[in-house]
Amino acid sequence: MSALGAVEAAGGSLFRPLSAEDGEQRPAEIESLCMSCFRNDLNREVVKTDCATARIPELDFEIPAFTQKGVLTTIEGIIDRAVVGLEQDQPLRRATDQEVASKIDEFIGKLKQLKEVHSPFTFILDDPSGNSFVENPRAPQKDDALVVTCYRRTPQQAAALGLEGEELDEKPVDSAEDLRNEVLQFNTNCPECNAPADTNMKLVQIPHFKEVIIMATNCDACGHRTNEVKSGGAIEPHGTRITLRITDPSDMTRDILKSETCSVEIPELEFELGMGALGGKFTTLEGLLKDIRELVERNPFTLGDSSVPSRTGKLQEFLGKLQGIIEGKTEAHFIMDDPAGNSYLQNVYAPEEDPELKVERYQRTFEQNEDLGLNDMKTEGYESGGAAGR
């Protein structure tokens, strides 16, 4: 007869209501069976799964979960099985540690005396899966000696059973944390061919800086790919000027965040890229320099039959020097000037200072605030001003 068949034959059930509010029968999420045992109770049938814990508080005795395989037995059988397990290594203990062996012999004697039931003892079976069972010989009537308690599993018990997913719904959902871990997708049109495309957006925390929003679009129709970076916070109180002295090819691997308000300058090449060019990007220094090279190469005024040979020669000379910087053969200074303070260049020595990296904070000029739209922005007292104007 199977364990479930034995349960049904005894009039028991593995389905119990969790509470009166539930109003329906559902599998017990966790089941603890407690009973006071007398002599005639030792023959009660017991279904003990491998994840159940058996305890006898009077002896401070416990059989931990997952230490024995599931079994269909009796209360006396569980006691006998514990005695056999303790006696198994006693000859070795007597030879190596007589004191420990004598204490175990004493405890084995107490377990054997339980079967005599000189006084009632408590038998507790705690099963996180809710699939253990102790026979009720009076079924379907109530057994006053048997108490069944149903309650919610703890996260640790759910993890031990491999049911972590069930407990996620019970945890409060942090919308901000959920947004950080999720890639959002919305429908847009390709900026090149205007075909329908999907744009992915994710909130990313840059170490030692701030949160930024990265958006990437990939068009399946024409193959156009683009990415854009937006600051996840407000405009900083001061502008930022970042200067890096490129001395080693490893500098090309530094992470870089260039906002749409940031301008780039390379003094050795007498080159300056104004704000708005290339848009916002989160890439490496090498990636940004390659984007600059591609931008210069695609300049329509330097290509085709209308190009002037002298200008084309200067362009090729410039591209050669830029390639030398990208390959780490030429030392140069790379300067990022962002009035909004939302650009970033990785400090590879963080949190220590980087000897090759200089970060300056400065007060914006009126013209820079005008470009950022801050001069006409009113963030305090606008309610009263609006009411007076009506």
mmCIF file of C-alpha atoms in Angstrom:
data_model
loop_
_atom_site.group_PDB
_atom_site.id
_atom_site.type_symbol
_atom_site.label_atom_id
_atom_site.label_comp_id
_atom_site.label_asym_id
_atom_site.label_seq_id
_atom_site.Cartn_x
_atom_site.Cartn_y
_atom_site.Cartn_z
ATOM 1 C CA MET A 1 0.000 0.000 0.000
ATOM 2 C CA SER A 2 1.381 3.452 -0.865
ATOM 3 C CA ALA A 3 1.831 6.227 1.708
ATOM 4 C CA LEU A 4 -1.099 8.132 0.270
ATOM 5 C CA GLY A 5 -3.208 4.966 0.322
ATOM 6 C CA ALA A 6 -2.354 4.436 3.963
ATOM 7 C CA VAL A 7 -3.385 8.010 4.729
ATOM 8 C CA GLU A 8 -6.723 7.628 2.976
ATOM 9 C CA ALA A 9 -7.377 4.222 4.570
ATOM 10 C CA ALA A 10 -6.836 5.739 8.015
ATOM 11 C CA GLY A 11 -9.351 8.450 7.273
ATOM 12 C CA GLY A 12 -6.741 11.193 7.143
ATOM 13 C CA SER A 13 -6.165 13.814 4.506
ATOM 14 C CA LEU A 14 -3.248 15.830 3.186
ATOM 15 C CA PHE A 15 -5.589 18.742 2.449
ATOM 16 C CA ARG A 16 -6.395 21.082 5.304
ATOM 17 C CA PRO A 17 -7.725 24.697 5.377
ATOM 18 C CA LEU A 18 -5.065 27.262 6.296
ATOM 19 C CA SER A 19 -7.541 29.497 8.084
ATOM 20 C CA ALA A 20 -11.191 30.296 8.317
ATOM 21 C CA GLU A 21 -10.663 33.241 5.986
ATOM 22 C CA ASP A 22 -9.430 31.012 3.173
ATOM 23 C CA GLY A 23 -12.890 29.495 2.785
ATOM 24 C CA GLU A 24 -11.596 26.632 0.632
ATOM 25 C CA GLN A 25 -9.659 23.424 0.925
ATOM 26 C CA ARG A 26 -6.032 23.740 -0.248
ATOM 27 C CA PRO A 27 -2.787 21.814 0.367
ATOM 28 C CA ALA A 28 -1.272 22.709 3.709
ATOM 29 C CA GLU A 29 1.775 24.864 3.074
ATOM 30 C CA ILE A 30 3.431 23.594 6.250
ATOM 31 C CA GLU A 31 2.230 20.988 8.684
ATOM 32 C CA SER A 32 3.250 20.397 12.260
ATOM 33 C CA LEU A 33 1.720 17.365 14.013
ATOM 34 C CA CYS A 34 2.000 17.168 17.778
ATOM 35 C CA MET A 35 0.570 14.477 20.013
ATOM 36 C CA SER A 36 0.875 13.150 23.548
ATOM 37 C CA CYS A 37 1.884 9.501 23.317
ATOM 38 C CA PHE A 38 0.647 6.713 25.620
ATOM 39 C CA ARG A 39 1.370 2.970 25.322
ATOM 40 C CA ASN A 40 -1.314 2.269 22.714
ATOM 41 C CA ASP A 41 -0.151 5.224 20.623
ATOM 42 C CA LEU A 42 3.188 3.632 19.656
ATOM 43 C CA ASN A 43 1.442 1.605 16.921
ATOM 44 C CA ARG A 44 0.039 4.647 15.154
ATOM 45 C CA GLU A 45 1.098 4.745 11.517
ATOM 46 C CA VAL A 46 3.361 7.637 10.546
ATOM 47 C CA VAL A 47 4.231 9.020 7.116
ATOM 48 C CA LYS A 48 7.508 10.912 7.510
ATOM 49 C CA THR A 49 8.958 12.563 4.401
ATOM 50 C CA ASP A 50 12.671 13.223 4.006
ATOM 51 C CA CYS A 51 12.143 16.959 4.639
ATOM 52 C CA ALA A 52 10.278 16.435 7.934
ATOM 53 C CA THR A 53 11.820 17.002 11.369
ATOM 54 C CA ALA A 54 10.864 14.637 14.228
ATOM 55 C CA ARG A 55 11.254 15.831 17.822
ATOM 56 C CA ILE A 56 10.688 14.516 21.356
ATOM 57 C CA PRO A 57 11.033 17.573 23.643
ATOM 58 C CA GLU A 58 11.188 15.541 26.893
ATOM 59 C CA LEU A 59 14.553 14.083 25.805
ATOM 60 C CA ASP A 60 15.664 17.142 23.845
ATOM 61 C CA PHE A 61 15.848 14.718 20.898
ATOM 62 C CA GLU A 62 15.538 15.696 17.237
ATOM 63 C CA ILE A 63 15.899 13.990 13.866
ATOM 64 C CA PRO A 64 16.806 16.880 11.496
ATOM 65 C CA ALA A 65 15.291 17.242 8.051
ATOM 66 C CA PHE A 66 17.025 15.595 5.084
ATOM 67 C CA THR A 67 19.049 13.245 7.316
ATOM 68 C CA GLN A 68 16.802 10.236 6.615
ATOM 69 C CA LYS A 69 14.802 9.112 3.631
ATOM 70 C CA GLY A 70 11.026 9.229 3.714
ATOM 71 C CA VAL A 71 9.395 6.262 5.415
ATOM 72 C CA LEU A 72 5.990 4.739 6.219
ATOM 73 C CA THR A 73 6.309 3.345 9.741
ATOM 74 C CA THR A 74 4.963 3.750 13.288
ATOM 75 C CA ILE A 75 6.011 5.967 16.185
ATOM 76 C CA GLU A 76 7.747 2.930 17.707
ATOM 77 C CA GLY A 77 9.471 2.323 14.370
ATOM 78 C CA ILE A 78 10.891 5.851 14.345
ATOM 79 C CA ILE A 79 12.279 5.344 17.859
ATOM 80 C CA ASP A 80 13.796 1.965 16.904
ATOM 81 C CA ARG A 81 15.338 3.491 13.783
ATOM 82 C CA ALA A 82 16.951 6.237 15.902
ATOM 83 C CA VAL A 83 18.319 3.625 18.355
ATOM 84 C CA VAL A 84 19.830 1.570 15.520
ATOM 85 C CA GLY A 85 21.463 4.689 14.063
ATOM 86 C CA LEU A 86 23.036 5.658 17.390
ATOM 87 C CA GLU A 87 24.256 2.113 18.143
ATOM 88 C CA GLN A 88 25.872 1.701 14.734
ATOM 89 C CA ASP A 89 29.169 3.443 15.573
ATOM 90 C CA GLN A 90 29.268 2.714 19.298
ATOM 91 C CA PRO A 91 32.085 0.080 19.078
ATOM 92 C CA LEU A 92 34.348 2.640 17.414
ATOM 93 C CA ARG A 93 33.412 5.345 19.916
ATOM 94 C CA ARG A 94 34.166 3.043 22.869
ATOM 95 C CA ALA A 95 37.642 2.489 21.441
ATOM 96 C CA THR A 96 38.375 6.152 20.705
ATOM 97 C CA ASP A 97 36.321 8.205 23.179
ATOM 98 C CA GLN A 98 34.879 6.275 26.094
ATOM 99 C CA GLU A 99 33.262 9.343 27.661
ATOM 100 C CA VAL A 100 31.208 10.184 24.561
ATOM 101 C CA ALA A 101 30.282 6.523 24.081
ATOM 102 C CA SER A 102 28.989 6.256 27.648
ATOM 103 C CA LYS A 103 26.823 9.349 27.234
ATOM 104 C CA ILE A 104 25.341 7.946 24.020
ATOM 105 C CA ASP A 105 24.673 4.619 25.766
ATOM 106 C CA GLU A 106 22.828 6.521 28.461
ATOM 107 C CA PHE A 107 20.741 8.353 25.860
ATOM 108 C CA ILE A 108 19.985 5.112 23.988
ATOM 109 C CA GLY A 109 18.659 3.709 27.253
ATOM 110 C CA LYS A 110 16.294 6.672 27.598
ATOM 111 C CA LEU A 111 15.014 6.131 24.048
ATOM 112 C CA LYS A 112 14.335 2.462 24.756
ATOM 113 C CA GLN A 113 12.484 3.381 27.940
ATOM 114 C CA LEU A 114 10.145 5.544 25.864
ATOM 115 C CA LYS A 115 8.706 2.370 24.380
ATOM 116 C CA GLU A 116 7.685 1.314 27.877
ATOM 117 C CA VAL A 117 5.755 4.594 28.185
ATOM 118 C CA HIS A 118 6.174 4.874 31.947
ATOM 119 C CA SER A 119 4.983 8.455 31.489
ATOM 120 C CA PRO A 120 3.430 10.217 28.470
ATOM 121 C CA PHE A 121 5.806 11.989 26.076
ATOM 122 C CA THR A 122 5.278 14.385 23.181
ATOM 123 C CA PHE A 123 6.011 13.426 19.591
ATOM 124 C CA ILE A 124 6.275 16.332 17.105
ATOM 125 C CA LEU A 125 6.521 15.935 13.337
ATOM 126 C CA ASP A 126 7.264 19.201 11.507
ATOM 127 C CA ASP A 127 7.093 19.009 7.710
ATOM 128 C CA PRO A 128 7.614 22.135 5.526
ATOM 129 C CA SER A 129 6.091 20.312 2.531
ATOM 130 C CA GLY A 130 2.886 19.474 4.447
ATOM 131 C CA ASN A 131 3.029 15.843 3.271
ATOM 132 C CA SER A 132 3.714 14.038 6.558
ATOM 133 C CA PHE A 133 0.977 12.271 8.486
ATOM 134 C CA VAL A 134 0.180 10.703 11.850
ATOM 135 C CA GLU A 135 -2.701 8.232 11.997
ATOM 136 C CA ASN A 136 -5.942 9.156 13.723
ATOM 137 C CA PRO A 137 -7.369 5.795 14.909
ATOM 138 C CA ARG A 138 -10.698 7.477 15.685
ATOM 139 C CA ALA A 139 -11.164 8.989 12.226
ATOM 140 C CA PRO A 140 -13.363 10.575 11.052
ATOM 141 C CA GLN A 141 -13.920 11.739 14.656
ATOM 142 C CA LYS A 142 -11.543 14.203 16.267
ATOM 143 C CA ASP A 143 -8.480 12.883 18.102
ATOM 144 C CA ASP A 144 -7.936 14.926 21.278
ATOM 145 C CA ALA A 145 -4.345 13.667 21.606
ATOM 146 C CA LEU A 146 -3.361 14.875 18.109
ATOM 147 C CA VAL A 147 -2.878 18.546 17.246
ATOM 148 C CA VAL A 148 -2.301 19.612 13.635
ATOM 149 C CA THR A 149 -1.001 23.148 13.056
ATOM 150 C CA CYS A 150 -0.774 24.751 9.609
ATOM 151 C CA TYR A 151 1.231 27.930 8.994
ATOM 152 C CA ARG A 152 3.257 29.731 6.342
ATOM 153 C CA ARG A 153 6.663 28.470 5.315
ATOM 154 C CA THR A 154 9.631 30.713 6.119
ATOM 155 C CA PRO A 155 11.856 31.871 3.215
ATOM 156 C CA GLN A 156 14.588 29.518 4.487
ATOM 157 C CA GLN A 157 12.236 26.528 4.424
ATOM 158 C CA ALA A 158 11.010 27.472 0.942
ATOM 159 C CA ALA A 159 14.610 27.703 -0.272
ATOM 160 C CA ALA A 160 15.391 24.260 1.157
ATOM 161 C CA LEU A 161 12.426 22.853 -0.777
ATOM 162 C CA GLY A 162 13.393 24.710 -3.961
ATOM 163 C CA LEU A 163 10.284 26.888 -3.829
ATOM 164 C CA GLU A 164 11.856 30.374 -3.653
ATOM 165 C CA GLY A 165 9.609 31.519 -6.511
ATOM 166 C CA GLU A 166 6.482 31.032 -4.396
ATOM 167 C CA GLU A 167 7.742 33.396 -1.718
ATOM 168 C CA LEU A 168 8.506 36.265 -4.118
ATOM 169 C CA ASP A 169 4.861 37.278 -4.276
ATOM 170 C CA GLU A 170 4.788 37.773 -0.515
ATOM 171 C CA LYS A 171 7.679 40.248 -0.474
ATOM 172 C CA PRO A 172 6.873 43.952 -0.894
ATOM 173 C CA VAL A 173 7.722 45.095 -4.395
ATOM 174 C CA ASP A 174 10.167 47.993 -4.641
ATOM 175 C CA SER A 175 9.259 49.721 -7.901
ATOM 176 C CA ALA A 176 12.589 51.581 -8.120
ATOM 177 C CA GLU A 177 14.589 48.377 -7.550
ATOM 178 C CA ASP A 178 12.382 46.540 -10.042
ATOM 179 C CA LEU A 179 13.101 49.232 -12.640
ATOM 180 C CA ARG A 180 16.857 48.831 -12.138
ATOM 181 C CA ASN A 181 16.672 45.113 -12.792
ATOM 182 C CA GLU A 182 14.354 45.270 -15.794
ATOM 183 C CA VAL A 183 14.942 46.183 -19.433
ATOM 184 C CA LEU A 184 11.962 48.188 -20.662
ATOM 185 C CA GLN A 185 10.937 48.045 -24.322
ATOM 186 C CA PHE A 186 8.701 50.408 -26.294
ATOM 187 C CA ASN A 187 7.810 50.878 -29.954
ATOM 188 C CA THR A 188 9.496 53.616 -32.008
ATOM 189 C CA ASN A 189 10.443 54.310 -35.630
ATOM 190 C CA CYS A 190 13.932 53.894 -37.063
ATOM 191 C CA PRO A 191 15.672 57.290 -37.453
ATOM 192 C CA GLU A 192 17.139 56.150 -40.800
ATOM 193 C CA CYS A 193 14.325 54.386 -42.702
ATOM 194 C CA ASN A 194 11.342 55.249 -40.463
ATOM 195 C CA ALA A 195 10.390 51.554 -40.210
ATOM 196 C CA PRO A 196 8.826 50.309 -36.948
ATOM 197 C CA ALA A 197 11.538 49.322 -34.459
ATOM 198 C CA ASP A 198 11.906 48.489 -30.784
ATOM 199 C CA THR A 199 13.878 50.628 -28.343
ATOM 200 C CA ASN A 200 15.278 49.040 -25.197
ATOM 201 C CA MET A 201 15.775 51.188 -22.112
ATOM 202 C CA LYS A 202 17.555 50.358 -18.851
ATOM 203 C CA LEU A 203 18.473 52.264 -15.718
ATOM 204 C CA VAL A 204 22.166 51.676 -14.893
ATOM 205 C CA GLN A 205 24.158 52.673 -11.805
ATOM 206 C CA ILE A 206 27.682 53.817 -12.742
ATOM 207 C CA PRO A 207 30.101 53.141 -9.831
ATOM 208 C CA HIS A 208 31.367 56.287 -8.074
ATOM 209 C CA PHE A 209 29.052 58.445 -10.226
ATOM 210 C CA LYS A 210 25.276 58.343 -10.628
ATOM 211 C CA GLU A 211 22.396 56.597 -12.363
ATOM 212 C CA VAL A 212 21.976 56.976 -16.108
ATOM 213 C CA ILE A 213 19.363 55.803 -18.600
ATOM 214 C CA ILE A 214 20.695 53.864 -21.597
ATOM 215 C CA MET A 215 18.456 53.528 -24.663
ATOM 216 C CA ALA A 216 19.353 51.334 -27.651
ATOM 217 C CA THR A 217 17.485 50.928 -30.951
ATOM 218 C CA ASN A 218 18.069 48.128 -33.461
ATOM 219 C CA CYS A 219 16.224 48.267 -36.796
ATOM 220 C CA ASP A 220 15.553 44.888 -38.418
ATOM 221 C CA ALA A 221 14.598 46.545 -41.725
ATOM 222 C CA CYS A 222 17.789 48.488 -42.538
ATOM 223 C CA GLY A 223 20.156 47.218 -39.832
ATOM 224 C CA HIS A 224 20.667 50.657 -38.308
ATOM 225 C CA ARG A 225 21.764 50.551 -34.670
ATOM 226 C CA THR A 226 21.971 53.443 -32.273
ATOM 227 C CA ASN A 227 22.376 54.003 -28.548
ATOM 228 C CA GLU A 228 21.730 57.072 -26.468
ATOM 229 C CA VAL A 229 22.444 57.954 -22.854
ATOM 230 C CA LYS A 230 20.413 60.289 -20.664
ATOM 231 C CA SER A 231 21.270 61.390 -17.159
ATOM 232 C CA GLY A 232 19.098 59.789 -14.515
ATOM 233 C CA GLY A 233 19.321 62.834 -12.222
ATOM 234 C CA ALA A 234 19.053 66.601 -12.223
ATOM 235 C CA ILE A 235 21.550 69.098 -13.652
ATOM 236 C CA GLU A 236 24.454 69.452 -11.232
ATOM 237 C CA PRO A 237 24.993 72.787 -9.409
ATOM 238 C CA HIS A 238 28.390 73.186 -11.119
ATOM 239 C CA GLY A 239 29.888 72.321 -14.459
ATOM 240 C CA THR A 240 32.572 69.620 -14.804
ATOM 241 C CA ARG A 241 35.827 69.701 -16.729
ATOM 242 C CA ILE A 242 37.617 66.348 -16.952
ATOM 243 C CA THR A 243 41.186 66.109 -18.260
ATOM 244 C CA LEU A 244 42.900 62.789 -18.940
ATOM 245 C CA ARG A 245 46.532 62.491 -20.003
ATOM 246 C CA ILE A 246 46.666 59.445 -22.294
ATOM 247 C CA THR A 247 49.983 57.696 -21.610
ATOM 248 C CA ASP A 248 49.252 54.005 -22.085
ATOM 249 C CA PRO A 249 47.175 51.829 -24.462
ATOM 250 C CA SER A 250 45.231 50.570 -21.411
ATOM 251 C CA ASP A 251 43.668 54.045 -21.117
ATOM 252 C CA MET A 252 41.552 53.155 -24.146
ATOM 253 C CA THR A 253 39.567 50.696 -22.028
ATOM 254 C CA ARG A 254 38.330 53.324 -19.561
ATOM 255 C CA ASP A 255 34.552 53.633 -19.379
ATOM 256 C CA ILE A 256 33.257 57.005 -20.482
ATOM 257 C CA LEU A 257 29.879 58.703 -20.258
ATOM 258 C CA LYS A 258 29.472 61.647 -22.610
ATOM 259 C CA SER A 259 26.203 63.499 -22.142
ATOM 260 C CA GLU A 260 24.549 65.451 -24.950
ATOM 261 C CA THR A 261 25.721 68.716 -23.295
ATOM 262 C CA CYS A 262 29.405 67.723 -23.215
ATOM 263 C CA SER A 263 32.089 69.060 -25.567
ATOM 264 C CA VAL A 264 35.342 67.205 -26.307
ATOM 265 C CA GLU A 265 38.782 68.666 -26.970
ATOM 266 C CA ILE A 266 42.154 67.163 -27.959
ATOM 267 C CA PRO A 267 44.716 70.036 -27.823
ATOM 268 C CA GLU A 268 47.516 68.111 -29.553
ATOM 269 C CA LEU A 269 45.295 67.727 -32.645
ATOM 270 C CA GLU A 270 43.771 71.222 -32.329
ATOM 271 C CA PHE A 271 40.429 69.427 -32.385
ATOM 272 C CA GLU A 272 37.225 70.369 -30.619
ATOM 273 C CA LEU A 273 33.822 68.673 -30.784
ATOM 274 C CA GLY A 274 30.949 70.888 -29.662
ATOM 275 C CA MET A 275 28.095 69.907 -27.393
ATOM 276 C CA GLY A 276 25.277 68.037 -29.105
ATOM 277 C CA ALA A 277 27.607 66.306 -31.578
ATOM 278 C CA LEU A 278 27.395 62.492 -31.352
ATOM 279 C CA GLY A 279 24.659 62.873 -28.695
ATOM 280 C CA GLY A 280 24.900 61.073 -25.382
ATOM 281 C CA LYS A 281 27.060 57.940 -25.282
ATOM 282 C CA PHE A 282 28.158 55.375 -22.739
ATOM 283 C CA THR A 283 31.163 53.561 -24.165
ATOM 284 C CA THR A 284 34.945 53.334 -23.746
ATOM 285 C CA LEU A 285 37.497 55.993 -24.591
ATOM 286 C CA GLU A 286 38.508 53.940 -27.628
ATOM 287 C CA GLY A 287 34.882 53.661 -28.731
ATOM 288 C CA LEU A 288 34.350 57.422 -28.481
ATOM 289 C CA LEU A 289 37.554 58.205 -30.405
ATOM 290 C CA LYS A 290 36.481 55.771 -33.147
ATOM 291 C CA ASP A 291 33.095 57.504 -33.317
ATOM 292 C CA ILE A 292 34.917 60.828 -33.720
ATOM 293 C CA ARG A 293 37.062 59.353 -36.499
ATOM 294 C CA GLU A 294 33.979 58.046 -38.288
ATOM 295 C CA LEU A 295 32.254 61.419 -37.919
ATOM 296 C CA VAL A 296 35.209 63.217 -39.512
ATOM 297 C CA GLU A 297 35.531 60.664 -42.331
ATOM 298 C CA ARG A 298 31.865 61.052 -43.262
ATOM 299 C CA ASN A 299 32.041 64.846 -43.480
ATOM 300 C CA PRO A 300 30.448 65.621 -46.893
ATOM 301 C CA PHE A 301 32.625 68.738 -47.349
ATOM 302 C CA THR A 302 35.808 66.650 -47.389
ATOM 303 C CA LEU A 303 34.590 63.939 -49.761
ATOM 304 C CA GLY A 304 33.749 63.687 -53.478
ATOM 305 C CA ASP A 305 34.781 65.737 -56.482
ATOM 306 C CA SER A 306 34.217 69.051 -54.699
ATOM 307 C CA SER A 307 36.875 68.377 -52.059
ATOM 308 C CA VAL A 308 40.054 70.470 -52.150
ATOM 309 C CA PRO A 309 43.273 68.391 -52.304
ATOM 310 C CA SER A 310 44.995 70.489 -49.623
ATOM 311 C CA ARG A 311 42.048 70.021 -47.275
ATOM 312 C CA THR A 312 41.945 66.306 -48.007
ATOM 313 C CA GLY A 313 45.649 66.022 -47.155
ATOM 314 C CA LYS A 314 45.141 67.785 -43.825
ATOM 315 C CA LEU A 315 42.222 65.504 -43.096
ATOM 316 C CA GLN A 316 44.290 62.380 -43.745
ATOM 317 C CA GLU A 317 47.069 63.759 -41.550
ATOM 318 C CA PHE A 318 44.556 64.391 -38.768
ATOM 319 C CA LEU A 319 43.087 60.889 -39.075
ATOM 320 C CA GLY A 320 46.593 59.393 -38.936
ATOM 321 C CA LYS A 321 47.393 61.242 -35.698
ATOM 322 C CA LEU A 322 44.029 60.255 -34.223
ATOM 323 C CA GLN A 323 44.687 56.619 -35.109
ATOM 324 C CA GLY A 324 48.063 56.866 -33.366
ATOM 325 C CA ILE A 325 46.292 57.998 -30.173
ATOM 326 C CA ILE A 326 43.763 55.150 -30.458
ATOM 327 C CA GLU A 327 46.583 52.599 -30.828
ATOM 328 C CA GLY A 328 48.438 54.075 -27.838
ATOM 329 C CA LYS A 329 51.457 55.178 -29.893
ATOM 330 C CA THR A 330 50.950 58.901 -29.221
ATOM 331 C CA GLU A 331 50.470 60.640 -25.893
ATOM 332 C CA ALA A 332 47.750 63.274 -25.771
ATOM 333 C CA HIS A 333 45.314 65.093 -23.520
ATOM 334 C CA PHE A 334 41.618 64.248 -23.706
ATOM 335 C CA ILE A 335 39.355 66.963 -22.263
ATOM 336 C CA MET A 336 35.628 66.729 -21.566
ATOM 337 C CA ASP A 337 33.780 69.928 -20.656
ATOM 338 C CA ASP A 338 30.185 69.454 -19.489
ATOM 339 C CA PRO A 339 28.358 72.524 -18.106
ATOM 340 C CA ALA A 340 25.565 70.240 -16.824
ATOM 341 C CA GLY A 341 28.060 68.107 -14.833
ATOM 342 C CA ASN A 342 26.566 64.843 -16.115
ATOM 343 C CA SER A 343 29.615 63.376 -17.881
ATOM 344 C CA TYR A 344 32.022 60.840 -16.462
ATOM 345 C CA LEU A 345 35.416 59.273 -17.184
ATOM 346 C CA GLN A 346 36.416 56.168 -15.251
ATOM 347 C CA ASN A 347 39.020 56.448 -12.516
ATOM 348 C CA VAL A 348 40.835 53.097 -12.661
ATOM 349 C CA TYR A 349 42.389 53.792 -9.245
ATOM 350 C CA ALA A 350 39.032 54.457 -7.511
ATOM 351 C CA PRO A 351 38.478 55.195 -4.701
ATOM 352 C CA GLU A 352 42.070 56.517 -4.712
ATOM 353 C CA GLU A 353 43.082 59.492 -6.870
ATOM 354 C CA ASP A 354 44.127 58.886 -10.468
ATOM 355 C CA PRO A 355 47.455 60.644 -11.233
ATOM 356 C CA GLU A 356 46.537 60.994 -14.922
ATOM 357 C CA LEU A 357 42.959 62.190 -14.356
ATOM 358 C CA LYS A 358 41.947 65.680 -13.255
ATOM 359 C CA VAL A 359 38.342 66.624 -12.442
ATOM 360 C CA GLU A 360 37.486 70.314 -11.976
ATOM 361 C CA ARG A 361 34.193 71.827 -10.805
ATOM 362 C CA TYR A 362 33.434 75.352 -11.996
ATOM 363 C CA GLN A 363 30.681 77.939 -11.849
ATOM 364 C CA ARG A 364 28.683 78.134 -15.082
ATOM 365 C CA THR A 365 28.617 81.387 -17.038
ATOM 366 C CA PHE A 366 25.406 83.167 -17.990
ATOM 367 C CA GLU A 367 25.763 81.929 -21.574
ATOM 368 C CA GLN A 368 26.139 78.316 -20.442
ATOM 369 C CA ASN A 369 23.051 78.592 -18.225
ATOM 370 C CA GLU A 370 21.231 80.090 -21.214
ATOM 371 C CA ASP A 371 22.207 77.129 -23.399
ATOM 372 C CA LEU A 372 20.907 74.757 -20.715
ATOM 373 C CA GLY A 373 17.655 76.725 -20.352
ATOM 374 C CA LEU A 374 18.315 77.515 -16.685
ATOM 375 C CA ASN A 375 18.086 81.306 -16.737
ATOM 376 C CA ASP A 376 14.325 81.355 -17.327
ATOM 377 C CA MET A 377 13.621 78.312 -15.170
ATOM 378 C CA LYS A 378 11.712 79.079 -11.963
ATOM 379 C CA THR A 379 11.614 76.274 -9.419
ATOM 380 C CA GLU A 380 10.510 78.224 -6.323
ATOM 381 C CA GLY A 381 7.479 80.433 -5.810
ATOM 382 C CA TYR A 382 6.023 79.632 -9.232
ATOM 383 C CA GLU A 383 2.630 78.836 -7.724
ATOM 384 C CA SER A 384 2.064 82.386 -6.428
ATOM 385 C CA GLY A 385 3.484 83.898 -9.603
ATOM 386 C CA GLY A 386 1.118 81.843 -11.742
ATOM 387 C CA ALA A 387 -1.874 82.796 -9.615
ATOM 388 C CA ALA A 388 -1.018 86.512 -9.841
ATOM 389 C CA GLY A 389 -0.798 86.366 -13.610
ATOM 390 C CA ARG A 390 -4.344 85.004 -14.009
#
